[in-house]
Amino acid sequence: MTDVQHRPRGESADVAVQHLPVENLAELGEADAPVAQPASSPLPTSVSGRYRWVRRHPIPWPPSSSDGAPPMLPSLFRREDLRLDVDRRYPQMTASGTSSAALTERFHWIASLTEIGPDHWTGPIWYRDGNVTLFPYTNVEITAKRSQYAAQRHATVTFSGGGQPSFARTYAWESPSYHPVEFEYDCTSDANPVMSIDTGDHPNRPSSMPLESLSIGRVYRRAGFRVSLAPGGTVPLSGAGTDARWSDNEMHDAMQTYWSRFADAPQWALWTFWSAMHVQGASLGGIMFDDIGPNHRQGTALFTESFIKNAPAGDAAPDAWVRRMRFWTAVHEMGHAFNLAHSWQKSLGTPWIPLLDEPEARSFMNYPYNVSGGESAFFADFDFRFTDAELLFMRHAPMRFVQMGNADWFDNHGFQQDDASRSASASTLELVVRANREQTDFEFLEPVVLEAKLTNRGTQPVLVPSMTLAPQGMVAIIKRRGMPARQWHPYARYCRSSDPTVLTPGESLYESLPIYAGLNGWDVSEPGVYDISVGVEIDGALVTSNPLRLRIRPPRDRDEEDLAQGFFSEDVGRTLAFGGTAVLESANETLRETVDRLPESRASWHAAAALAAPLASEHKVLVIPDTGQRMAGVAAIGGSLAERPASVDDAVEMLGTLTDADAAETLGHIGYRRRVEAATAALARGGATEPAATLQRSLLDVLSERGVLPSVLDEVSERAEAYEAALVDETDSAD
């Protein structure tokens, strides 16, 4: 059983935030001071940071009243923010501004700056967003007033160009940071979290790098954020079950249930959860959940007993290597929550401006083993920072792109192919997206699960990363006839080790592609014709498939139409994707209704598979009393953990409906095998060896009928024989 290691309330896991010496304020700004500074206190004389101008507009509402004196609403106001980025850590020589009315952003602009005198800059406006008709200007000229006192600082911006008369606006100093952000760290007792490191502990580092204690908070403060920490110890985290490993659906439920600051609204807050290991084993080092309810990019989890715990053989400082990799993994996964893509994947989309890939970047967003020379070369030239392009995005992009819970993961991610960039190895690879059926017609309500197949069509062996076809590594574009194209974004993103795999001539890799739902909602659901294309990056080149055309049939009867509204919901989509839930009861109720009302439909087989998984083994659930008060923490209102026992008979009954070749067709061969074998393993662990052996043998029969690869049948057969042998041993022992 996994228990949670809590921090005492008010004790920070990020020591640098609490104990940063005052003399470091010149580098980082007053956001890092251990206590708040009065407005009249001396402050650093840098000018970079956030400035604000506000004009208030009192308005009468309603227009009249009985005494003739109209009451006043609180003032509606127009606010303009200026972000000046010309000195301090990693200056981008950039200014940006946002105009807002009430709670609505009106327009956003960004300008590149050139210094033309002391505290005097000018430059063109190169990016505009929002209602640009309100902001036609093309140039800015900025002067800043330095002072040891915050109240005396200000910046004056003169806007010109665009066929408009120039005008000047003076902004008052507000903060040395560009945005605030709150981190909350939680960990299990079997995890070994690393929130800070000493940069001099490992000898493989740049010779010019200063030796210092570096925390996660300091990394993000240097990126321009005012970092604060939420109090720890307010939520008891558990729920991984007896194996102490976190499954996708357990982690999915925990992200929503246990984060003390969870809200169905954008907020500058991020949950980071440390545990030992995911059920998928040591290959998974971290995961970012893009979607919690309707909002995205709010939480991430790190697994410290994964591949990031073992230093390479012969490493000069293995303990320091492990701490550094855990630290790097945490900052990397948290960077995704700020909407940063991997360094080598930026050209696959245009989240706000066209971006170039940076495959050799020494950035937290690159993989150390991806660069030329590998991990050693990476850390020998890594300054524990983000690249300038990434800093420009985090500091100056429109807020909705960066803020947690706001714009989707890598918003507006597009799809482009450059045939000239294909390497020799990539040019011999063929990528196919297909459905395991003769006709690519799908029933209404049937979740569309496809299969990606990568084949070496050359005459020589080719090395490819083992995780090439992982869903988060593929770009899948969905085009419904008569509608704009959109990209499928899976619910979760994983940080995994990816070992090289040799594909001999004619050999293939396969992976399931559950394209029906993701962060965009249900991407393939409405009746109609769809074209699906996928692409993967291999050896720096993009390998793409030909489009697969499929059709969703209209509903057959009133029952299907009635169920559609509940079935095509966010909760049901996530429950199907993560293989079941013990928390989202509304989703389970919809799935049970689907099985009862449409027992012969293909949707019912997907529903049965998701319902059976949580029933096959015991599960921890959080019981929260209905007190009617705002929840500041589960413990504070008497919450507790309860163990829901396995329901073997119900699980076997549900799984029994899947022993049909058509069930394998709709779930996809890969997904079908994974679902059934996960259930048989859970049953066997719980002592239900006989139903486990029976279901495993049924799986073998179905896959044999479907004509899957002999190597797959051999593996399934071996597991069936193992269960049957264990059953014989149990019988002999009983006798």
XYZ file of C-alpha atoms in Angstrom:
735
model
C 0.000 0.000 0.000
C 1.271 3.469 -0.850
C 0.902 6.134 1.805
C 1.575 9.797 1.250
C 4.532 11.633 2.676
C 3.216 15.058 3.622
C 5.029 18.277 4.308
C 3.966 20.087 7.489
C 1.584 22.903 6.672
C 3.482 25.998 5.638
C 6.812 24.210 5.137
C 8.150 24.690 1.637
C 9.577 21.925 -0.499
C 11.363 24.589 -2.534
C 13.857 25.839 0.033
C 15.195 28.551 -2.243
C 11.824 30.304 -2.211
C 11.796 30.599 1.569
C 15.458 31.304 2.268
C 16.692 33.287 -0.722
C 19.138 35.918 0.522
C 18.049 39.500 0.044
C 21.225 40.240 -1.929
C 19.910 38.022 -4.739
C 17.001 40.390 -5.356
C 18.984 42.296 -7.954
C 19.109 39.140 -10.035
C 15.604 37.826 -9.568
C 13.385 40.665 -8.377
C 11.354 41.136 -5.213
C 9.197 38.108 -6.077
C 11.954 36.057 -4.470
C 12.121 37.939 -1.211
C 11.290 35.859 1.874
C 8.771 38.497 2.930
C 6.732 41.047 0.993
C 8.414 44.429 0.547
C 6.562 47.693 1.283
C 6.105 49.948 -1.697
C 8.646 52.412 -0.274
C 11.397 49.825 0.325
C 14.569 49.978 -1.752
C 14.436 47.635 -4.719
C 16.782 46.668 -7.554
C 17.177 49.252 -10.279
C 16.519 46.986 -13.259
C 13.579 48.038 -15.423
C 12.416 44.684 -16.783
C 9.064 43.509 -15.518
C 5.355 44.238 -15.652
C 3.827 47.722 -15.724
C 0.163 48.705 -15.670
C -2.135 51.557 -16.662
C -5.762 51.638 -15.484
C -8.677 53.942 -16.307
C -11.902 53.484 -14.356
C -15.387 54.167 -15.746
C -18.197 54.473 -13.172
C -21.544 53.838 -14.855
C -25.113 54.157 -13.527
C -27.211 51.009 -13.330
C -30.150 50.807 -13.481
C -30.654 54.134 -15.264
C -33.034 55.449 -12.585
C -34.360 54.628 -9.118
C -37.250 55.667 -6.906
C -35.315 58.453 -5.189
C -33.932 59.792 -8.445
C -30.339 58.930 -7.491
C -29.103 55.959 -9.568
C -27.022 53.419 -7.624
C -23.515 52.671 -8.913
C -22.105 49.332 -9.931
C -18.457 48.651 -9.065
C -16.351 50.442 -11.638
C -15.892 48.776 -14.961
C -12.416 49.559 -16.171
C -9.990 49.340 -19.023
C -6.552 48.006 -18.126
C -3.344 47.924 -20.128
C -0.342 45.822 -19.152
C 3.187 46.406 -20.439
C 5.907 43.766 -20.181
C 9.397 45.163 -20.675
C 12.217 42.634 -21.157
C 15.568 44.390 -21.624
C 17.814 43.490 -18.651
C 18.188 41.004 -15.784
C 18.348 37.269 -16.524
C 18.178 36.255 -20.240
C 16.796 39.548 -21.666
C 14.887 39.077 -24.916
C 14.975 42.766 -25.967
C 11.219 42.636 -26.317
C 8.178 44.557 -25.133
C 4.603 43.300 -25.185
C 1.276 44.699 -24.119
C -2.283 43.646 -23.466
C -5.422 45.758 -23.358
C -8.394 44.449 -21.358
C -11.886 45.732 -20.692
C -13.562 44.274 -17.593
C -12.486 40.597 -17.810
C -12.087 40.422 -21.591
C -8.783 40.746 -23.421
C -9.188 43.135 -26.338
C -5.833 42.944 -28.108
C -2.223 41.900 -27.592
C 0.962 43.191 -29.247
C 4.687 42.299 -29.234
C 7.608 44.443 -30.402
C 11.332 43.809 -30.840
C 13.516 46.508 -29.288
C 16.824 48.174 -30.072
C 18.530 50.413 -27.519
C 19.002 53.956 -28.845
C 20.106 55.593 -25.601
C 20.211 55.089 -21.838
C 16.897 53.498 -20.819
C 15.535 54.320 -24.269
C 14.441 51.734 -26.851
C 12.543 51.606 -30.112
C 11.364 48.913 -32.454
C 8.668 47.495 -34.741
C 5.518 45.705 -33.579
C 5.726 42.270 -35.227
C 2.835 40.385 -33.601
C -0.775 41.368 -32.923
C -3.616 39.241 -31.583
C -7.272 39.856 -30.785
C -9.283 42.820 -32.056
C -6.412 44.370 -33.997
C -8.688 47.041 -35.478
C -8.483 48.681 -32.044
C -4.700 48.716 -32.301
C -3.371 49.686 -35.753
C 0.048 50.907 -34.595
C 3.251 49.470 -36.044
C 6.066 50.936 -33.905
C 6.872 51.697 -30.282
C 9.375 53.969 -28.552
C 9.915 53.300 -24.850
C 11.681 55.223 -22.082
C 11.953 53.846 -18.566
C 12.534 55.581 -15.234
C 14.818 53.675 -12.863
C 14.569 54.107 -9.125
C 15.450 52.341 -5.903
C 11.789 52.766 -4.971
C 8.973 50.933 -6.711
C 6.533 53.841 -6.500
C 8.893 56.050 -8.515
C 9.395 53.661 -11.420
C 7.449 53.977 -14.635
C 7.741 53.454 -18.387
C 6.402 55.680 -21.157
C 5.495 54.125 -24.500
C 4.911 56.169 -27.630
C 2.876 54.301 -30.248
C 3.129 55.344 -33.905
C 2.552 54.166 -37.482
C -0.400 52.384 -39.008
C -1.735 55.609 -40.482
C -2.629 56.939 -37.019
C -1.367 59.957 -35.054
C 1.192 58.927 -32.453
C 0.283 59.006 -28.770
C 2.096 58.308 -25.508
C 1.021 56.255 -22.487
C 2.803 56.114 -19.108
C 2.613 52.830 -17.205
C 3.268 52.442 -13.481
C 5.658 49.766 -12.213
C 3.944 46.665 -10.823
C 6.277 43.665 -10.587
C 9.662 42.345 -11.781
C 7.913 39.148 -12.953
C 5.702 38.802 -16.019
C 3.153 36.381 -14.548
C 2.493 34.752 -11.161
C 2.358 30.979 -10.778
C 1.710 28.660 -7.837
C 3.255 25.197 -7.599
C 1.947 22.436 -5.363
C 4.182 19.421 -4.776
C 2.841 16.136 -3.345
C 4.588 12.806 -3.101
C 4.087 9.230 -1.957
C 6.213 7.644 0.743
C 7.934 5.367 -1.775
C 9.030 8.266 -3.987
C 12.243 10.224 -3.777
C 11.369 13.684 -5.083
C 14.062 16.138 -6.101
C 12.995 19.770 -6.041
C 16.512 21.260 -5.997
C 20.062 20.302 -6.916
C 23.581 21.661 -6.534
C 24.891 22.379 -10.010
C 28.433 21.462 -9.000
C 27.632 17.958 -7.765
C 28.196 16.280 -11.129
C 31.487 16.840 -12.985
C 29.789 16.735 -16.396
C 28.794 20.400 -16.656
C 29.865 23.581 -18.458
C 33.134 24.898 -17.030
C 31.681 28.406 -17.006
C 28.534 27.459 -15.081
C 28.378 28.953 -11.569
C 28.175 26.468 -8.715
C 24.902 27.108 -6.940
C 21.850 25.552 -5.353
C 19.175 25.533 -8.036
C 15.511 24.849 -7.267
C 12.591 24.245 -9.591
C 11.164 27.528 -8.391
C 14.344 29.403 -9.256
C 14.361 27.944 -12.794
C 10.870 29.330 -13.386
C 11.616 32.626 -11.660
C 14.504 33.083 -14.072
C 12.024 32.390 -16.857
C 10.037 35.396 -15.618
C 7.445 34.032 -13.178
C 6.609 35.027 -9.630
C 6.663 31.566 -8.056
C 4.807 30.741 -4.865
C 4.141 27.398 -3.191
C 0.802 26.064 -2.018
C 0.768 24.662 1.539
C 1.450 20.948 1.631
C -0.140 18.210 3.682
C -3.745 19.144 3.024
C -4.813 16.149 0.908
C -4.074 12.479 1.690
C -2.807 10.938 -1.541
C -3.250 7.225 -2.018
C -5.038 4.972 -4.428
C -2.430 3.029 -6.354
C -3.758 -0.273 -5.004
C -1.825 -3.150 -3.486
C 0.858 -3.073 -6.190
C 1.738 0.541 -5.243
C 1.934 1.409 -8.958
C -0.243 4.011 -10.598
C -2.399 3.003 -13.542
C -3.666 5.515 -16.088
C -7.175 5.571 -14.692
C -5.961 5.800 -11.068
C -3.732 8.718 -12.011
C -6.517 10.271 -14.047
C -8.882 10.076 -11.060
C -6.227 11.330 -8.638
C -5.456 14.429 -10.698
C -9.063 15.541 -10.320
C -9.710 14.312 -6.801
C -6.628 15.173 -4.768
C -5.217 18.471 -5.971
C -6.213 21.041 -3.374
C -6.356 23.869 -5.925
C -8.265 22.026 -8.661
C -10.855 24.234 -10.346
C -12.787 24.101 -13.602
C -11.280 27.424 -14.647
C -7.958 28.762 -15.961
C -5.559 29.692 -13.168
C -1.850 30.242 -12.711
C -1.453 27.067 -10.662
C 0.199 23.700 -11.309
C 0.059 20.371 -9.439
C 3.187 18.205 -9.402
C 2.868 14.684 -7.989
C 5.847 12.459 -7.223
C 5.427 8.684 -6.975
C 7.606 5.629 -7.441
C 6.381 3.917 -10.582
C 3.631 3.683 -13.136
C 2.038 0.318 -13.907
C 3.750 0.387 -17.293
C 7.058 -0.010 -15.516
C 10.447 1.622 -15.557
C 10.155 2.993 -19.105
C 7.793 5.774 -17.972
C 9.505 8.666 -16.195
C 6.723 11.243 -16.143
C 3.303 12.153 -17.446
C 1.451 15.410 -17.979
C -2.348 15.236 -17.950
C -3.555 17.765 -20.487
C -7.165 17.648 -19.462
C -8.757 17.905 -16.034
C -12.457 18.488 -16.633
C -12.805 21.104 -19.374
C -9.394 22.666 -18.639
C -5.962 21.573 -19.739
C -2.297 21.511 -18.678
C -2.879 21.750 -14.924
C -1.051 18.719 -13.532
C 1.970 16.505 -13.973
C 3.320 13.359 -12.305
C 6.883 12.034 -11.957
C 7.916 8.416 -11.334
C 11.239 8.279 -9.494
C 11.818 4.504 -9.680
C 11.718 4.568 -13.477
C 14.604 4.785 -15.922
C 15.679 8.079 -14.342
C 17.000 6.271 -11.250
C 19.940 4.414 -12.838
C 23.064 6.255 -13.922
C 24.953 4.963 -16.980
C 27.592 2.358 -16.201
C 30.855 3.978 -15.211
C 29.346 7.392 -14.459
C 31.693 9.456 -12.273
C 28.962 10.571 -9.830
C 25.952 8.225 -10.098
C 24.017 9.704 -7.164
C 24.378 13.209 -8.573
C 23.325 11.908 -12.009
C 20.102 10.480 -10.558
C 19.240 13.702 -8.701
C 19.974 15.758 -11.813
C 17.789 13.546 -14.042
C 14.868 13.624 -11.602
C 15.197 17.394 -11.375
C 15.409 17.708 -15.174
C 12.363 15.445 -15.643
C 10.275 17.527 -13.240
C 11.134 20.836 -14.926
C 10.593 19.258 -18.359
C 7.118 17.923 -17.527
C 6.144 21.174 -15.819
C 7.320 23.008 -18.940
C 4.645 21.171 -20.926
C 2.068 22.651 -18.545
C 3.265 26.094 -19.692
C 2.377 24.898 -23.226
C 5.959 24.277 -24.347
C 6.491 21.572 -26.962
C 9.522 19.339 -27.245
C 12.490 21.070 -28.845
C 12.379 18.810 -31.914
C 8.600 19.037 -32.482
C 7.987 22.773 -32.808
C 7.689 22.862 -36.586
C 4.754 20.451 -36.431
C 2.504 23.315 -35.405
C 2.116 27.061 -35.007
C 0.764 27.693 -31.505
C 1.206 31.446 -31.865
C 3.963 32.129 -34.407
C 5.714 29.759 -36.841
C 8.489 27.965 -34.967
C 11.625 26.153 -36.051
C 12.747 22.839 -34.613
C 15.706 23.020 -32.207
C 16.938 19.392 -32.178
C 20.313 20.420 -30.717
C 18.928 22.865 -28.153
C 20.373 22.740 -24.649
C 16.959 23.230 -23.116
C 14.801 21.597 -20.482
C 12.418 20.825 -23.358
C 14.924 18.693 -25.267
C 15.824 15.087 -24.447
C 19.491 14.846 -23.361
C 20.005 11.642 -25.358
C 18.554 13.203 -28.547
C 21.421 15.582 -29.300
C 24.581 14.784 -31.218
C 27.006 13.186 -28.790
C 24.187 12.066 -26.513
C 23.648 12.788 -22.866
C 27.261 13.634 -22.052
C 27.416 16.272 -24.782
C 24.081 17.719 -23.657
C 25.007 18.261 -20.009
C 28.494 19.479 -20.871
C 26.845 22.499 -22.479
C 23.566 22.834 -20.536
C 22.986 25.926 -18.404
C 19.750 24.650 -16.815
C 17.545 27.037 -18.745
C 14.966 27.314 -21.514
C 15.918 28.603 -24.958
C 15.305 32.199 -25.989
C 12.374 31.120 -28.201
C 10.785 29.351 -25.234
C 11.376 32.313 -22.936
C 9.874 34.636 -25.519
C 6.759 32.465 -25.579
C 6.402 32.151 -21.799
C 6.988 35.852 -21.158
C 5.254 37.528 -24.083
C 2.696 35.256 -25.781
C -0.973 36.055 -25.118
C -1.818 34.864 -21.622
C -4.334 32.246 -22.755
C -1.577 30.330 -24.587
C 0.586 29.990 -21.464
C -1.760 29.959 -18.457
C -2.650 26.532 -17.027
C -6.228 25.497 -17.708
C -6.554 27.899 -20.632
C -5.692 27.210 -24.304
C -5.325 23.595 -25.397
C -1.987 21.809 -25.447
C 0.218 23.372 -28.158
C -2.755 25.392 -29.386
C -3.410 25.512 -33.158
C -0.929 22.710 -33.751
C -0.869 22.231 -37.524
C 0.521 19.625 -39.879
C 3.159 20.137 -42.571
C 5.397 17.846 -44.545
C 8.705 18.660 -46.168
C 9.734 15.783 -48.411
C 13.146 17.317 -48.958
C 13.928 16.869 -45.266
C 13.497 13.086 -45.258
C 16.674 11.272 -44.279
C 17.915 8.134 -45.996
C 16.582 5.914 -43.202
C 13.231 7.681 -43.023
C 12.744 7.414 -46.778
C 12.661 3.607 -46.546
C 9.897 3.608 -43.925
C 6.217 3.307 -44.725
C 3.581 4.533 -42.275
C 0.033 3.214 -42.641
C -3.070 4.035 -40.620
C -5.724 1.354 -40.941
C -8.795 -0.232 -39.395
C -8.912 -3.956 -38.630
C -11.959 -4.527 -40.832
C -12.764 -4.998 -44.500
C -14.920 -1.888 -44.831
C -14.031 1.244 -42.871
C -17.609 1.820 -41.777
C -18.299 2.408 -38.081
C -21.557 2.263 -36.173
C -22.985 5.386 -34.594
C -21.656 5.553 -30.976
C -18.838 3.107 -31.810
C -15.519 4.583 -30.568
C -13.167 4.671 -33.555
C -9.965 2.770 -32.769
C -7.438 2.546 -35.605
C -3.987 1.007 -35.897
C -0.716 2.620 -36.956
C 1.798 0.380 -38.738
C 5.396 1.390 -39.508
C 7.202 -0.922 -41.958
C 10.764 -1.018 -43.229
C 10.379 -1.208 -47.021
C 14.110 -0.961 -47.671
C 16.780 -3.592 -48.119
C 18.812 -2.738 -45.007
C 17.949 -2.787 -41.282
C 16.815 0.578 -39.873
C 17.109 1.856 -36.305
C 13.988 3.589 -34.963
C 13.097 4.679 -31.406
C 10.943 2.086 -29.643
C 8.369 4.769 -28.741
C 8.007 6.040 -32.313
C 4.335 5.064 -32.520
C 3.339 6.130 -29.013
C 0.134 8.208 -29.422
C 1.669 11.400 -28.012
C 4.525 11.098 -30.498
C 2.247 10.907 -33.532
C 0.549 13.811 -35.235
C -2.947 12.719 -36.253
C -5.077 15.038 -38.387
C -8.834 14.510 -38.711
C -10.750 16.068 -41.599
C -14.505 15.607 -41.628
C -16.071 16.355 -44.990
C -17.273 19.941 -45.072
C -15.491 20.875 -41.814
C -12.054 22.334 -40.992
C -9.245 19.901 -40.194
C -8.341 19.411 -36.553
C -5.597 17.597 -34.707
C -6.239 14.747 -32.300
C -4.606 15.334 -28.924
C -4.514 12.323 -26.567
C -5.584 12.896 -22.982
C -2.129 12.194 -21.520
C 1.477 12.790 -22.500
C 4.269 10.548 -21.300
C 7.978 10.993 -20.704
C 9.514 7.591 -21.466
C 12.854 6.040 -22.166
C 12.990 5.153 -25.850
C 15.538 2.534 -26.776
C 16.568 2.035 -30.405
C 14.743 -0.799 -32.144
C 16.033 -2.543 -35.240
C 13.494 -2.973 -38.026
C 14.754 -5.565 -40.468
C 13.552 -5.405 -44.091
C 9.832 -6.145 -44.168
C 9.469 -5.938 -40.377
C 6.826 -3.664 -38.787
C 5.945 -1.848 -35.586
C 2.288 -1.601 -34.549
C 0.350 0.625 -32.156
C -3.266 1.272 -31.290
C -4.654 4.691 -32.214
C -7.806 5.465 -30.142
C -8.635 8.523 -32.169
C -12.290 8.847 -31.153
C -11.778 11.353 -28.306
C -9.120 13.516 -26.686
C -8.503 17.034 -25.529
C -10.692 18.446 -28.314
C -13.600 16.305 -27.101
C -15.080 13.632 -29.373
C -13.194 14.190 -32.611
C -14.866 11.358 -34.563
C -18.490 10.963 -33.528
C -20.968 12.696 -35.814
C -22.288 10.755 -38.842
C -20.322 11.542 -41.972
C -17.127 10.870 -43.912
C -13.705 11.484 -42.361
C -10.141 11.453 -43.703
C -7.439 10.529 -41.155
C -3.715 11.160 -41.706
C -0.876 10.513 -39.258
C 2.767 11.480 -39.146
C 5.803 10.663 -36.995
C 9.230 12.231 -36.784
C 12.134 9.837 -37.320
C 15.786 10.815 -37.595
C 14.811 14.474 -37.954
C 12.349 13.832 -40.789
C 8.580 13.611 -40.895
C 7.148 10.293 -42.151
C 3.462 10.569 -43.048
C 0.696 8.174 -44.015
C -1.749 8.355 -46.856
C -5.206 9.428 -45.654
C -7.572 6.740 -44.431
C -11.204 7.426 -45.319
C -13.858 6.141 -42.935
C -17.586 6.636 -42.467
C -19.718 6.983 -39.343
C -23.213 5.641 -39.962
C -26.343 7.489 -38.836
C -28.100 6.278 -35.657
C -30.233 3.207 -36.222
C -32.988 3.966 -33.736
C -34.244 6.252 -30.980
C -32.226 4.442 -28.310
C -28.945 5.360 -29.992
C -30.044 8.975 -30.389
C -31.112 9.160 -26.728
C -27.825 7.726 -25.475
C -25.657 9.944 -27.674
C -25.830 13.060 -25.491
C -24.495 11.239 -22.439
C -22.154 8.947 -24.336
C -20.371 11.725 -26.237
C -19.435 13.471 -22.986
C -16.039 14.399 -21.627
C -16.316 11.966 -18.700
C -17.232 8.991 -20.892
C -14.483 9.792 -23.402
C -11.845 9.904 -20.695
C -13.172 6.792 -18.964
C -12.973 4.797 -22.201
C -9.516 6.162 -23.008
C -8.078 5.366 -19.577
C -9.679 1.935 -19.350
C -12.280 2.583 -16.664
C -12.842 4.625 -13.525
C -13.890 4.076 -9.945
C -14.674 7.763 -9.393
C -16.637 9.126 -12.361
C -19.948 7.482 -11.509
C -21.914 9.469 -14.086
C -19.694 7.977 -16.799
C -20.115 4.471 -15.400
C -23.889 4.920 -15.311
C -23.909 5.921 -18.988
C -21.767 2.905 -19.869
C -24.036 0.534 -17.918
C -27.036 2.019 -19.711
C -25.290 1.431 -23.031
C -24.697 -2.248 -22.191
C -28.314 -2.697 -21.048
C -30.088 -0.850 -23.869
C -27.761 -1.690 -26.778
C -26.359 -5.135 -25.923
C -25.673 -6.037 -29.571
C -23.939 -2.781 -30.436
C -20.212 -2.316 -30.748
C -20.398 0.578 -28.313
C -21.552 -1.894 -25.662
C -18.297 -3.878 -26.015
C -16.252 -0.740 -25.373
C -18.513 0.036 -22.416
C -18.173 -3.493 -21.000
C -14.371 -3.390 -21.242
C -14.236 -0.078 -19.332
C -16.712 -1.262 -16.691
C -14.918 -4.575 -16.120
C -11.431 -3.187 -15.479
C -12.110 -1.485 -12.095
C -14.187 -4.487 -10.974
C -11.402 -7.018 -11.548
C -9.304 -5.790 -8.602
C -9.692 -3.852 -5.378
C -9.608 -0.089 -5.664
C -9.074 2.840 -3.328
C -11.635 5.647 -3.427
C -11.776 8.933 -1.571
C -14.925 9.527 0.478
C -15.733 13.250 0.788
C -18.550 14.251 3.171
C -21.201 16.510 1.676
C -20.790 19.411 4.100
C -21.935 22.146 1.757
C -18.862 24.212 2.593
C -16.040 25.241 0.310
C -13.418 22.517 0.516
C -10.023 23.787 1.642
C -8.741 20.240 2.087
C -10.218 16.784 2.307
C -8.808 16.095 5.766
C -10.259 19.324 7.138
C -13.836 18.209 6.444
C -13.457 14.614 7.586
C -12.674 12.903 4.315
C -11.345 9.370 4.344
C -10.122 6.604 2.071
C -12.226 3.499 1.575
C -11.227 0.282 -0.113
C -13.705 -0.998 -2.636
C -13.188 -4.752 -2.966
C -12.943 -6.541 -6.282
C -16.176 -7.835 -7.775
C -14.905 -10.906 -9.591
C -18.274 -12.288 -10.692
C -19.391 -8.956 -12.156
C -16.036 -8.480 -13.875
C -16.142 -11.963 -15.396
C -19.709 -11.393 -16.568
C -18.715 -8.169 -18.301
C -15.585 -9.714 -19.799
C -17.578 -12.678 -21.027
C -19.327 -10.428 -23.535
C -15.948 -9.713 -25.164
C -15.179 -13.305 -26.193
C -16.243 -12.593 -29.750
C -14.173 -11.865 -32.838
C -16.246 -8.733 -33.510
C -15.231 -7.376 -30.093
C -11.583 -7.677 -31.126
C -12.405 -5.892 -34.380
C -13.988 -2.847 -32.734
C -11.485 -2.566 -29.862
C -8.583 -3.167 -32.249
C -6.300 -6.188 -31.904
C -3.737 -4.325 -29.798
C -6.241 -2.648 -27.512
C -8.339 -5.804 -27.212
C -5.383 -7.867 -26.075
C -4.245 -5.206 -23.595
C -7.693 -4.878 -22.042
C -8.264 -8.612 -21.658
C -4.764 -9.393 -20.385
C -4.911 -6.546 -17.869
C -8.118 -8.083 -16.542
C -6.787 -11.647 -16.455
C -3.673 -10.468 -14.604
C -5.827 -8.627 -12.043
C -8.043 -11.691 -11.569
C -5.036 -13.959 -11.122
C -3.471 -11.627 -8.552
C -6.725 -11.686 -6.620
C -6.845 -15.490 -6.553
C -9.453 -15.925 -9.328
C -7.137 -18.161 -11.340
C -9.815 -20.249 -13.041
C -11.670 -17.336 -14.727
C -8.294 -15.799 -15.574
C -7.220 -18.975 -17.361
C -10.573 -19.300 -19.155
C -10.526 -15.690 -20.398
C -6.884 -15.934 -21.484
C -7.686 -19.064 -23.505
C -10.693 -17.270 -25.070
C -8.369 -14.396 -25.996
C -6.087 -16.855 -27.759
C -9.020 -18.340 -29.696
C -10.297 -14.917 -30.804
C -6.887 -13.656 -31.917
C -6.225 -16.918 -33.760
C -9.512 -16.478 -35.615
C -8.539 -12.892 -36.435
C -5.229 -14.045 -37.970
C -2.829 -11.999 -35.853
C 0.931 -12.554 -35.954
C 2.208 -15.963 -34.757
C 4.598 -14.248 -32.336
C 1.632 -12.578 -30.629
C -0.271 -15.862 -30.430
C 2.762 -17.527 -28.847
C 2.910 -14.882 -26.113
C -0.820 -15.139 -25.409
C -0.596 -18.926 -25.344
C 2.297 -18.891 -22.872
C 0.279 -16.776 -20.458
C -2.762 -19.049 -20.802
C -0.606 -22.084 -20.070
C 0.878 -20.365 -17.017
C -2.583 -19.682 -15.592
C -3.662 -23.239 -16.293
C -0.548 -24.599 -14.607
C -1.194 -22.395 -11.580
C -4.769 -23.668 -11.461
C -3.541 -27.281 -11.426
C -1.172 -26.427 -8.567
C -4.027 -24.866 -6.614
C -6.191 -27.940 -7.157
C -3.394 -30.274 -6.076
C -2.772 -28.206 -2.953
C -6.465 -28.306 -2.072
C -6.494 -32.101 -2.438
